[in-house]
Amino acid sequence: MTLAPEPPPGTADAPPATRWNALPTPGVPAARPPSRTVLPARAGSRAAEEKRSLAATRPSDRFALVGAAAAALSVTGLLFGRMLPFDGAVGFAVVAYVLFLGVYALLVSFDEDGPAIRDRLAGVLVRTMGLILLVALGFVIVFTLWRGREALPHANFFTQDMQLAGPLDGLGVGGVLHAIVGTLQQISLALVVTVPAGLVCAVFLNEVPGRFARFVRTIVEAMTALPSIVAGLFVYATFILAFGFDKSGLAASLALSVMMLPIIIRAADVVIRLVPGNLREASYALGTSRWRTVWHVVLPTARSGLTTSVILGTARGVGETSPVLLTAGFTAELNADPLSGPQVSLPLATFEFVKSPEPDMIARGFGTAATLMALVLLLFVIARVIGGRDPGQLTKGQTHRRVLASRRDAERFASRTAARTSPAQPLADTTRSTP
C-alpha cells in the first residue's frame, strides 16, 4: 500500500484544489513562490526628522539685514569722518548702500550657497530700490506741500485769477483759478482726441496683423521718445502758422494729444495682447464676428489695463509746459473759451511763479504744483472708478437692464407656450352644397 506524500508546508489549510496543485509532478519543475518587494529599513523615525520652516523670512535673515546695515553705516561714518576727505549726504548714502550690499552678501554666504546668495542679494536690491523710489516720491510731495503751505490755506487761491494781483501783493489777493480751468479744458479736449484714436489703433495692431501694422507699431514706438518741444513746434507750425489759427487752449490740447497718443497706444497694445486667446476662439465658435468679439469680449476683459493706459497718457500730458507755452501763450486772466485767446495751465503757471524772486510768488508756485498733484490724483481716482471693474462685473444700471430683458423674455416664452398648448379652434364649414 502506497502512502500519499505529505503536502508542502503552508498548504495544509488550503482548499483541496490548491493542495493537489501544490504537489510536485514527476518531470515538471516545481513552481517558484511569488516574489515580494522588500523595502529598505528607514534610517530614522518620522518624529526624528527636522521640520523645515516655510516662512518668508527667518531670524537669520533679519539678523543679516540689521547687521549689514549697522556695519555699513559704521564703516561709512568712519570713512567720511576720520579717514577720507569726503563730504555730502548723497555720497554718504551711495557708499553706505554699496557697503550694505557687500556685507549682506558676506553674511548670507555663511549659511547659504552660491545660488541662494544671488537670490537673496537680488531680492534685497529690488526691495531697497522700491523703498528708495517711495522715499523720493514722498520727499517730493512733502517738500511741495511744505513750501506751498502759506498759499494753500487762502480760499482766494482757488477762486481768483491773477488779473488784479501784482508781484508785490500778498497771498490774500490772486489765485490760480485760470490755470485750473485751462488745465481741465486742455486735458479734456486732448482725451477726447487720444482715447478713441489710441484704443482703435491698439485694436488694429492686434486684430489686423500685417506689414502695415508692423510699420504703424514702429512709428508709435519712435513717437514715444518724441521731445515735448518738438510736438509744440509741430502744432505751432501747422495749426497756428499754416492754417492761421490763434494761440488757444485747443492748440495746446492738440500738442498734448501728440504727446499722449503714443503712450496710450503702446500701453493699450500690451494690455490687449494679454487677453487669453481661448476667449476669442469661444466667441468665434458661437458665430460672432471679429468686431463684435472685440467690442463684447476683448475690450471688457482688458478694461482695467486700458484704464491704466489712459492714466499713463494723462499723466504725461498734464505735466507738460513747453507745448502749452508755444501754442496757448500766457495770460493772467481767466479764459474759459478754449477756442480763442491765450490760456494758461497749472504747469505753466508754476513755471512763471517760481521765476519771481518774491517769496509770495514762490509760495504761489509751490501751491500751484500741489494743486496739480491733487488734480492728477482726482483724475486717477475717477478713472479707476469708471474702468476698474473686473471682467464681467456689471454696474447697477446694466444689471437692471438685464433683469428687465430677462422678464420680457420670460413673458414672451410663456405666451408662446400657452399658444402651443391651447386646444385648436374648430374650423368653420366653408363647403357649399351643390344644387
Coordinates of C-alpha atoms in Angstrom, one line a residue:
M1 CA 0.0 0.0 0.0
T2 CA 1.5 3.4 -1.1
L3 CA 1.1 6.4 1.1
A4 CA 0.4 9.8 -0.4
P5 CA 3.2 12.3 0.1
E6 CA 2.7 14.9 2.7
P7 CA 1.7 18.3 1.4
P8 CA 4.2 21.1 1.4
P9 CA 4.3 23.4 4.4
G10 CA 1.7 26.1 4.2
T11 CA -0.8 24.1 2.2
A12 CA -2.4 22.1 4.9
D13 CA -5.2 24.5 5.4
A14 CA -5.6 25.3 1.7
P15 CA -8.6 24.1 -0.3
P16 CA -8.2 20.7 -1.9
A17 CA -7.6 22.0 -5.4
T18 CA -4.8 24.2 -4.1
R19 CA -3.3 21.2 -2.1
W20 CA -3.2 18.9 -5.1
N21 CA -1.8 21.6 -7.3
A22 CA 0.9 22.2 -4.8
L23 CA 2.1 18.5 -5.1
P24 CA 5.2 18.0 -7.2
T25 CA 4.6 16.3 -10.5
P26 CA 7.3 14.0 -11.9
G27 CA 9.1 15.5 -14.8
V28 CA 7.7 19.1 -14.1
P29 CA 9.8 21.6 -12.3
A30 CA 8.3 22.9 -9.1
A31 CA 6.7 26.4 -9.2
R32 CA 8.6 29.2 -7.5
P33 CA 6.9 31.2 -4.8
P34 CA 5.8 34.7 -5.9
S35 CA 8.4 37.4 -5.3
R36 CA 7.9 40.1 -2.8
T37 CA 9.2 43.7 -2.7
V38 CA 11.3 44.3 0.3
L39 CA 11.5 47.9 1.4
P40 CA 14.8 49.1 2.9
A41 CA 14.7 50.0 6.6
R42 CA 14.5 53.7 7.3
A43 CA 17.4 55.3 8.9
G44 CA 15.3 57.2 11.4
S45 CA 11.7 57.6 12.5
R46 CA 9.4 60.3 11.2
A47 CA 9.4 62.0 14.5
A48 CA 13.2 62.5 14.4
E49 CA 13.0 64.5 11.1
E50 CA 13.8 68.2 11.4
K51 CA 10.9 70.4 10.4
R52 CA 11.6 72.9 7.7
S53 CA 10.2 76.4 8.2
L54 CA 8.1 77.7 5.2
A55 CA 8.1 81.3 6.4
A56 CA 9.1 84.0 4.0
T57 CA 11.9 85.2 6.3
R58 CA 13.9 83.5 9.0
P59 CA 15.5 85.0 12.1
S60 CA 19.0 84.7 10.5
D61 CA 17.8 86.7 7.5
R62 CA 16.6 89.6 9.7
F63 CA 19.9 89.4 11.7
A64 CA 21.9 89.6 8.5
L65 CA 19.9 92.7 7.3
V66 CA 20.3 94.5 10.6
G67 CA 24.0 93.6 10.9
A68 CA 24.8 94.6 7.4
A69 CA 23.0 98.0 7.8
A70 CA 24.8 98.7 11.1
A71 CA 28.2 97.7 9.7
A72 CA 27.7 99.8 6.5
L73 CA 26.7 102.9 8.5
S74 CA 29.6 102.5 10.9
V75 CA 32.2 102.0 8.2
T76 CA 30.8 104.8 6.1
G77 CA 30.8 107.2 9.1
L78 CA 34.4 106.2 9.8
L79 CA 35.5 106.8 6.2
F80 CA 33.8 110.1 5.9
G81 CA 34.6 111.4 9.3
R82 CA 38.1 110.2 10.0
M83 CA 39.9 108.6 7.1
L84 CA 39.0 110.2 3.8
P85 CA 38.2 113.8 2.8
F86 CA 34.7 113.0 1.6
D87 CA 31.6 115.0 2.4
G88 CA 28.0 115.3 1.4
A89 CA 24.8 113.4 2.1
V90 CA 24.5 111.9 -1.4
G91 CA 28.0 110.4 -1.3
F92 CA 27.4 109.1 2.2
A93 CA 24.2 107.4 1.1
V94 CA 25.8 105.8 -2.0
V95 CA 28.9 104.5 -0.2
A96 CA 26.7 103.2 2.7
Y97 CA 24.4 101.4 0.2
V98 CA 27.3 99.7 -1.7
L99 CA 28.9 98.6 1.6
F100 CA 25.5 97.3 2.8
L101 CA 25.1 95.1 -0.2
G102 CA 28.7 93.7 0.2
V103 CA 28.4 93.0 3.9
Y104 CA 24.9 91.4 3.4
A105 CA 26.2 89.1 0.7
L106 CA 29.1 88.1 3.1
L107 CA 26.8 87.3 6.0
V108 CA 24.4 85.3 3.8
S109 CA 27.4 83.3 2.5
F110 CA 28.0 81.8 5.9
D111 CA 24.7 79.9 5.7
E112 CA 23.8 79.6 2.0
D113 CA 25.4 78.5 -1.2
G114 CA 26.0 80.5 -4.4
P115 CA 22.5 80.5 -6.0
A116 CA 20.9 81.3 -2.7
I117 CA 23.3 84.2 -2.1
R118 CA 22.5 85.6 -5.5
D119 CA 18.8 85.2 -4.9
R120 CA 18.9 86.9 -1.5
L121 CA 21.0 89.8 -2.9
A122 CA 18.7 90.3 -5.9
G123 CA 15.7 90.4 -3.5
V124 CA 17.3 92.9 -1.2
L125 CA 18.4 95.0 -4.2
V126 CA 14.8 95.1 -5.7
R127 CA 13.2 95.9 -2.3
T128 CA 15.6 98.6 -1.4
M129 CA 15.3 100.2 -4.9
G130 CA 11.5 100.3 -4.4
L131 CA 11.9 101.8 -1.0
I132 CA 14.2 104.4 -2.3
L133 CA 11.7 105.4 -5.0
L134 CA 8.9 105.5 -2.5
V135 CA 11.0 107.7 -0.2
A136 CA 11.9 110.0 -3.1
L137 CA 8.3 110.3 -4.1
G138 CA 7.3 111.1 -0.5
F139 CA 10.0 113.7 -0.2
V140 CA 8.8 115.5 -3.4
I141 CA 5.2 115.5 -2.1
V142 CA 6.1 116.6 1.4
F143 CA 8.5 119.3 0.1
T144 CA 6.0 120.7 -2.3
L145 CA 3.2 120.8 0.3
W146 CA 5.6 122.4 2.9
R147 CA 6.8 125.1 0.5
G148 CA 3.2 125.9 -0.5
R149 CA 1.7 125.8 3.0
E150 CA 1.4 129.6 3.1
A151 CA -0.7 129.8 -0.1
L152 CA -2.9 126.8 0.2
P153 CA -5.0 127.9 3.2
H154 CA -6.2 131.0 1.4
A155 CA -9.6 130.5 -0.2
N156 CA -8.9 133.1 -2.8
F157 CA -6.1 130.9 -4.1
F158 CA -8.7 128.6 -5.7
T159 CA -11.4 131.2 -6.6
Q160 CA -9.5 134.1 -8.1
D161 CA -7.1 134.6 -11.0
M162 CA -4.0 136.9 -11.2
Q163 CA -5.6 139.7 -13.0
L164 CA -5.7 142.1 -10.1
A165 CA -2.6 140.7 -8.2
G166 CA 0.8 142.1 -8.8
P167 CA 4.2 140.6 -7.9
L168 CA 4.4 142.6 -4.6
D169 CA 0.9 141.8 -3.5
G170 CA 0.4 139.4 -0.6
L171 CA -1.2 136.0 -0.7
G172 CA -4.6 137.4 0.2
V173 CA -5.0 138.6 -3.4
G174 CA -5.0 136.5 -6.6
G175 CA -5.1 132.8 -7.2
V176 CA -4.8 130.0 -9.8
L177 CA -8.4 129.6 -10.9
H178 CA -7.5 130.5 -14.5
A179 CA -4.8 127.8 -14.5
I180 CA -7.1 125.1 -13.1
V181 CA -9.8 125.9 -15.7
G182 CA -7.2 125.9 -18.5
T183 CA -5.7 122.5 -17.4
L184 CA -9.1 120.9 -17.2
Q185 CA -10.2 122.1 -20.6
Q186 CA -7.0 121.3 -22.3
I187 CA -6.6 117.8 -20.9
S188 CA -10.3 117.1 -21.6
L189 CA -10.0 118.0 -25.2
A190 CA -6.8 116.0 -25.5
L191 CA -8.5 112.9 -24.0
V192 CA -11.5 113.3 -26.5
V193 CA -8.9 113.0 -29.3
T194 CA -6.5 110.5 -27.9
V195 CA -8.6 107.9 -26.1
P196 CA -10.7 106.8 -29.2
A197 CA -7.8 107.1 -31.6
G198 CA -5.4 105.3 -29.2
L199 CA -7.8 102.4 -28.4
V200 CA -8.7 101.9 -32.1
C201 CA -5.1 101.9 -33.1
A202 CA -4.2 99.4 -30.4
V203 CA -7.1 97.1 -31.6
F204 CA -5.9 97.5 -35.2
L205 CA -2.4 96.4 -34.2
N206 CA -3.6 93.3 -32.5
E207 CA -6.6 92.2 -34.7
V208 CA -5.3 93.1 -38.2
P209 CA -1.6 91.9 -38.3
G210 CA 0.5 92.5 -41.3
R211 CA 3.2 94.7 -42.8
F212 CA 1.2 97.9 -42.3
A213 CA 0.5 97.0 -38.7
R214 CA 4.3 96.5 -38.1
F215 CA 5.0 99.8 -39.7
V216 CA 2.5 101.6 -37.5
R217 CA 3.9 99.9 -34.4
T218 CA 7.4 101.1 -35.4
I219 CA 6.2 104.7 -35.8
V220 CA 4.4 104.5 -32.4
E221 CA 7.5 103.3 -30.7
A222 CA 9.5 106.1 -32.2
M223 CA 7.0 108.7 -31.2
T224 CA 7.1 107.5 -27.6
A225 CA 10.5 109.2 -27.2
L226 CA 9.4 112.4 -29.0
P227 CA 10.5 115.5 -27.1
S228 CA 7.7 117.7 -26.0
I229 CA 9.1 120.8 -27.6
V230 CA 9.0 119.1 -31.0
A231 CA 5.3 118.4 -30.5
G232 CA 4.7 122.0 -29.6
L233 CA 6.7 123.3 -32.6
F234 CA 4.8 120.9 -34.9
V235 CA 1.4 122.2 -33.8
Y236 CA 2.6 125.8 -33.8
A237 CA 3.9 125.5 -37.4
T238 CA 0.8 123.7 -38.8
F239 CA -2.2 124.7 -36.7
I240 CA -1.2 128.3 -36.0
L241 CA 1.2 129.5 -38.8
A242 CA -0.1 127.3 -41.7
F243 CA -3.8 127.4 -41.0
G244 CA -3.9 130.8 -39.4
F245 CA -5.5 130.0 -36.1
D246 CA -4.7 132.0 -32.9
K247 CA -3.0 130.6 -29.9
S248 CA -5.6 128.9 -27.8
G249 CA -6.4 126.1 -25.5
L250 CA -7.4 124.0 -28.5
A251 CA -4.0 124.3 -30.0
A252 CA -2.4 123.3 -26.7
S253 CA -4.7 120.3 -26.5
L254 CA -3.6 119.2 -29.9
A255 CA 0.0 119.5 -28.8
L256 CA -0.7 117.4 -25.7
S257 CA -2.5 114.9 -27.9
V258 CA 0.7 114.3 -29.9
M259 CA 2.5 113.6 -26.6
M260 CA -0.2 111.4 -25.1
L261 CA -1.2 109.3 -28.2
P262 CA 1.9 107.0 -28.4
I263 CA 1.8 106.3 -24.7
I264 CA -1.8 105.2 -24.8
I265 CA -1.3 103.1 -27.9
R266 CA 1.7 101.3 -26.5
A267 CA 0.1 100.6 -23.2
A268 CA -3.2 99.5 -24.7
D269 CA -1.4 97.3 -27.2
V270 CA 0.4 95.4 -24.4
V271 CA -2.8 95.0 -22.4
I272 CA -4.9 93.7 -25.4
R273 CA -2.1 91.1 -26.1
L274 CA -2.7 89.7 -22.6
V275 CA -6.3 88.8 -23.3
P276 CA -6.4 85.0 -23.5
G277 CA -6.9 83.6 -27.0
N278 CA -9.4 81.0 -25.9
L279 CA -11.9 83.8 -25.2
R280 CA -11.7 85.0 -28.8
E281 CA -11.9 81.4 -30.0
A282 CA -15.0 80.7 -27.9
S283 CA -16.7 83.9 -29.3
Y284 CA -15.8 82.9 -32.9
A285 CA -17.2 79.4 -32.3
L286 CA -20.5 80.9 -31.4
G287 CA -20.6 82.6 -34.8
T288 CA -19.8 86.1 -33.6
S289 CA -17.9 88.5 -36.0
R290 CA -14.5 89.8 -35.3
W291 CA -15.5 93.3 -34.3
R292 CA -18.4 92.2 -32.1
T293 CA -15.8 89.9 -30.4
V294 CA -13.6 92.9 -29.8
W295 CA -16.4 95.1 -28.5
H296 CA -18.1 92.5 -26.2
V297 CA -15.1 90.2 -25.2
V298 CA -11.7 91.8 -25.7
L299 CA -12.3 95.3 -24.5
P300 CA -14.4 94.4 -21.4
T301 CA -11.7 91.8 -20.4
A302 CA -8.9 94.4 -20.7
R303 CA -10.9 97.3 -19.2
S304 CA -8.7 97.7 -16.1
G305 CA -5.5 97.7 -18.2
L306 CA -6.9 100.1 -20.7
T307 CA -7.8 102.4 -17.9
T308 CA -4.2 102.3 -16.7
S309 CA -3.0 103.2 -20.2
V310 CA -5.3 106.2 -20.3
I311 CA -4.0 107.3 -16.9
L312 CA -0.4 107.0 -18.1
G313 CA -1.1 109.1 -21.1
T314 CA -3.0 111.7 -19.0
A315 CA -0.1 111.9 -16.5
R316 CA 2.3 112.5 -19.4
G317 CA 0.2 115.3 -20.9
V318 CA -1.0 117.1 -17.8
G319 CA 2.5 118.0 -16.7
E320 CA 3.8 119.4 -20.0
T321 CA 4.9 123.0 -20.0
S322 CA 6.7 123.9 -23.3
P323 CA 4.0 122.8 -25.7
V324 CA 1.4 124.8 -23.8
L325 CA 3.7 127.9 -23.8
L326 CA 4.2 127.7 -27.5
T327 CA 0.6 127.0 -28.6
A328 CA -1.5 128.7 -25.9
G329 CA 0.6 131.6 -24.7
F330 CA 0.3 133.0 -21.2
T331 CA -2.3 135.2 -19.5
A332 CA -3.1 136.3 -16.0
E333 CA -6.9 136.4 -16.7
L334 CA -9.5 133.6 -16.7
N335 CA -10.2 132.5 -20.2
A336 CA -13.0 129.8 -20.3
D337 CA -13.1 129.7 -24.1
P338 CA -10.6 127.2 -25.3
L339 CA -11.2 128.1 -29.0
S340 CA -9.8 131.6 -28.9
G341 CA -7.4 133.6 -26.9
P342 CA -4.4 132.7 -24.8
Q343 CA -4.9 130.2 -21.9
V344 CA -2.6 129.1 -19.1
S345 CA -2.2 125.7 -17.4
L346 CA -1.1 124.7 -14.0
P347 CA 2.5 123.6 -15.0
L348 CA 3.0 126.8 -17.0
A349 CA 1.7 128.9 -14.0
T350 CA 4.0 127.1 -11.7
F351 CA 7.0 127.8 -14.0
E352 CA 6.1 131.5 -14.2
F353 CA 5.5 131.9 -10.4
V354 CA 8.8 130.3 -9.3
K355 CA 10.8 132.5 -11.6
S356 CA 9.9 135.5 -9.5
P357 CA 12.3 136.4 -6.6
E358 CA 9.4 137.4 -4.4
P359 CA 8.7 134.9 -1.6
D360 CA 4.9 135.2 -2.0
M361 CA 5.1 134.4 -5.7
I362 CA 7.3 131.4 -5.0
A363 CA 4.8 130.2 -2.4
R364 CA 2.1 130.5 -5.1
G365 CA 4.2 128.4 -7.4
F366 CA 4.6 125.6 -4.9
G367 CA 0.9 125.9 -4.1
T368 CA 0.1 125.6 -7.8
A369 CA 2.3 122.5 -8.0
A370 CA 0.4 120.9 -5.0
T371 CA -2.9 121.7 -6.8
L372 CA -1.6 120.0 -9.9
M373 CA -0.8 116.8 -7.9
A374 CA -4.2 116.9 -6.3
L375 CA -5.8 117.2 -9.7
V376 CA -3.8 114.3 -11.1
L377 CA -4.8 112.2 -8.0
L378 CA -8.5 113.1 -8.6
L379 CA -8.4 112.1 -12.3
F380 CA -6.7 108.8 -11.3
V381 CA -9.5 108.0 -8.8
I382 CA -12.2 108.9 -11.3
A383 CA -10.6 106.7 -13.9
R384 CA -10.3 103.8 -11.5
V385 CA -14.0 104.1 -10.5
I386 CA -15.1 104.2 -14.1
G387 CA -12.9 101.4 -15.5
G388 CA -11.7 99.5 -12.5
R389 CA -14.4 96.8 -12.6
D390 CA -13.5 93.2 -13.1
P391 CA -14.3 91.5 -16.4
G392 CA -18.0 90.5 -16.4
Q393 CA -18.9 92.7 -13.5
L394 CA -21.9 94.9 -14.3
T395 CA -23.0 98.2 -13.0
K396 CA -26.4 98.8 -11.3
G397 CA -27.9 100.2 -14.5
Q398 CA -26.6 97.3 -16.6
T399 CA -27.9 94.8 -14.0
H400 CA -31.3 96.5 -14.0
R401 CA -31.5 96.4 -17.8
R402 CA -30.5 92.7 -17.8
V403 CA -33.3 91.9 -15.3
L404 CA -35.9 93.8 -17.4
A405 CA -34.8 92.0 -20.5
S406 CA -35.0 88.6 -18.7
R407 CA -38.5 89.4 -17.6
R408 CA -39.6 90.3 -21.2
D409 CA -38.0 87.1 -22.5
A410 CA -39.8 85.0 -19.8
E411 CA -43.2 86.6 -20.7
R412 CA -42.6 86.0 -24.4
F413 CA -41.7 82.4 -23.8
A414 CA -44.8 81.9 -21.6
S415 CA -47.1 83.3 -24.2
R416 CA -45.7 81.1 -26.9
T417 CA -46.0 78.0 -24.7
A418 CA -49.6 78.9 -23.9
A419 CA -50.4 79.4 -27.6
R420 CA -49.0 76.0 -28.4
T421 CA -50.8 74.1 -25.6
S422 CA -54.2 75.7 -26.1
P423 CA -56.9 73.5 -27.9
A424 CA -57.3 74.1 -31.6
Q425 CA -60.3 76.2 -32.6
P426 CA -62.9 74.3 -34.7
L427 CA -62.8 75.2 -38.3
A428 CA -65.9 76.8 -39.9
D429 CA -67.8 74.9 -42.5
T430 CA -66.9 76.6 -45.7
T431 CA -68.2 73.9 -48.1
R432 CA -71.0 74.8 -50.3
S433 CA -73.9 72.5 -51.2
T434 CA -74.4 72.0 -54.9
P435 CA -78.0 72.3 -56.1

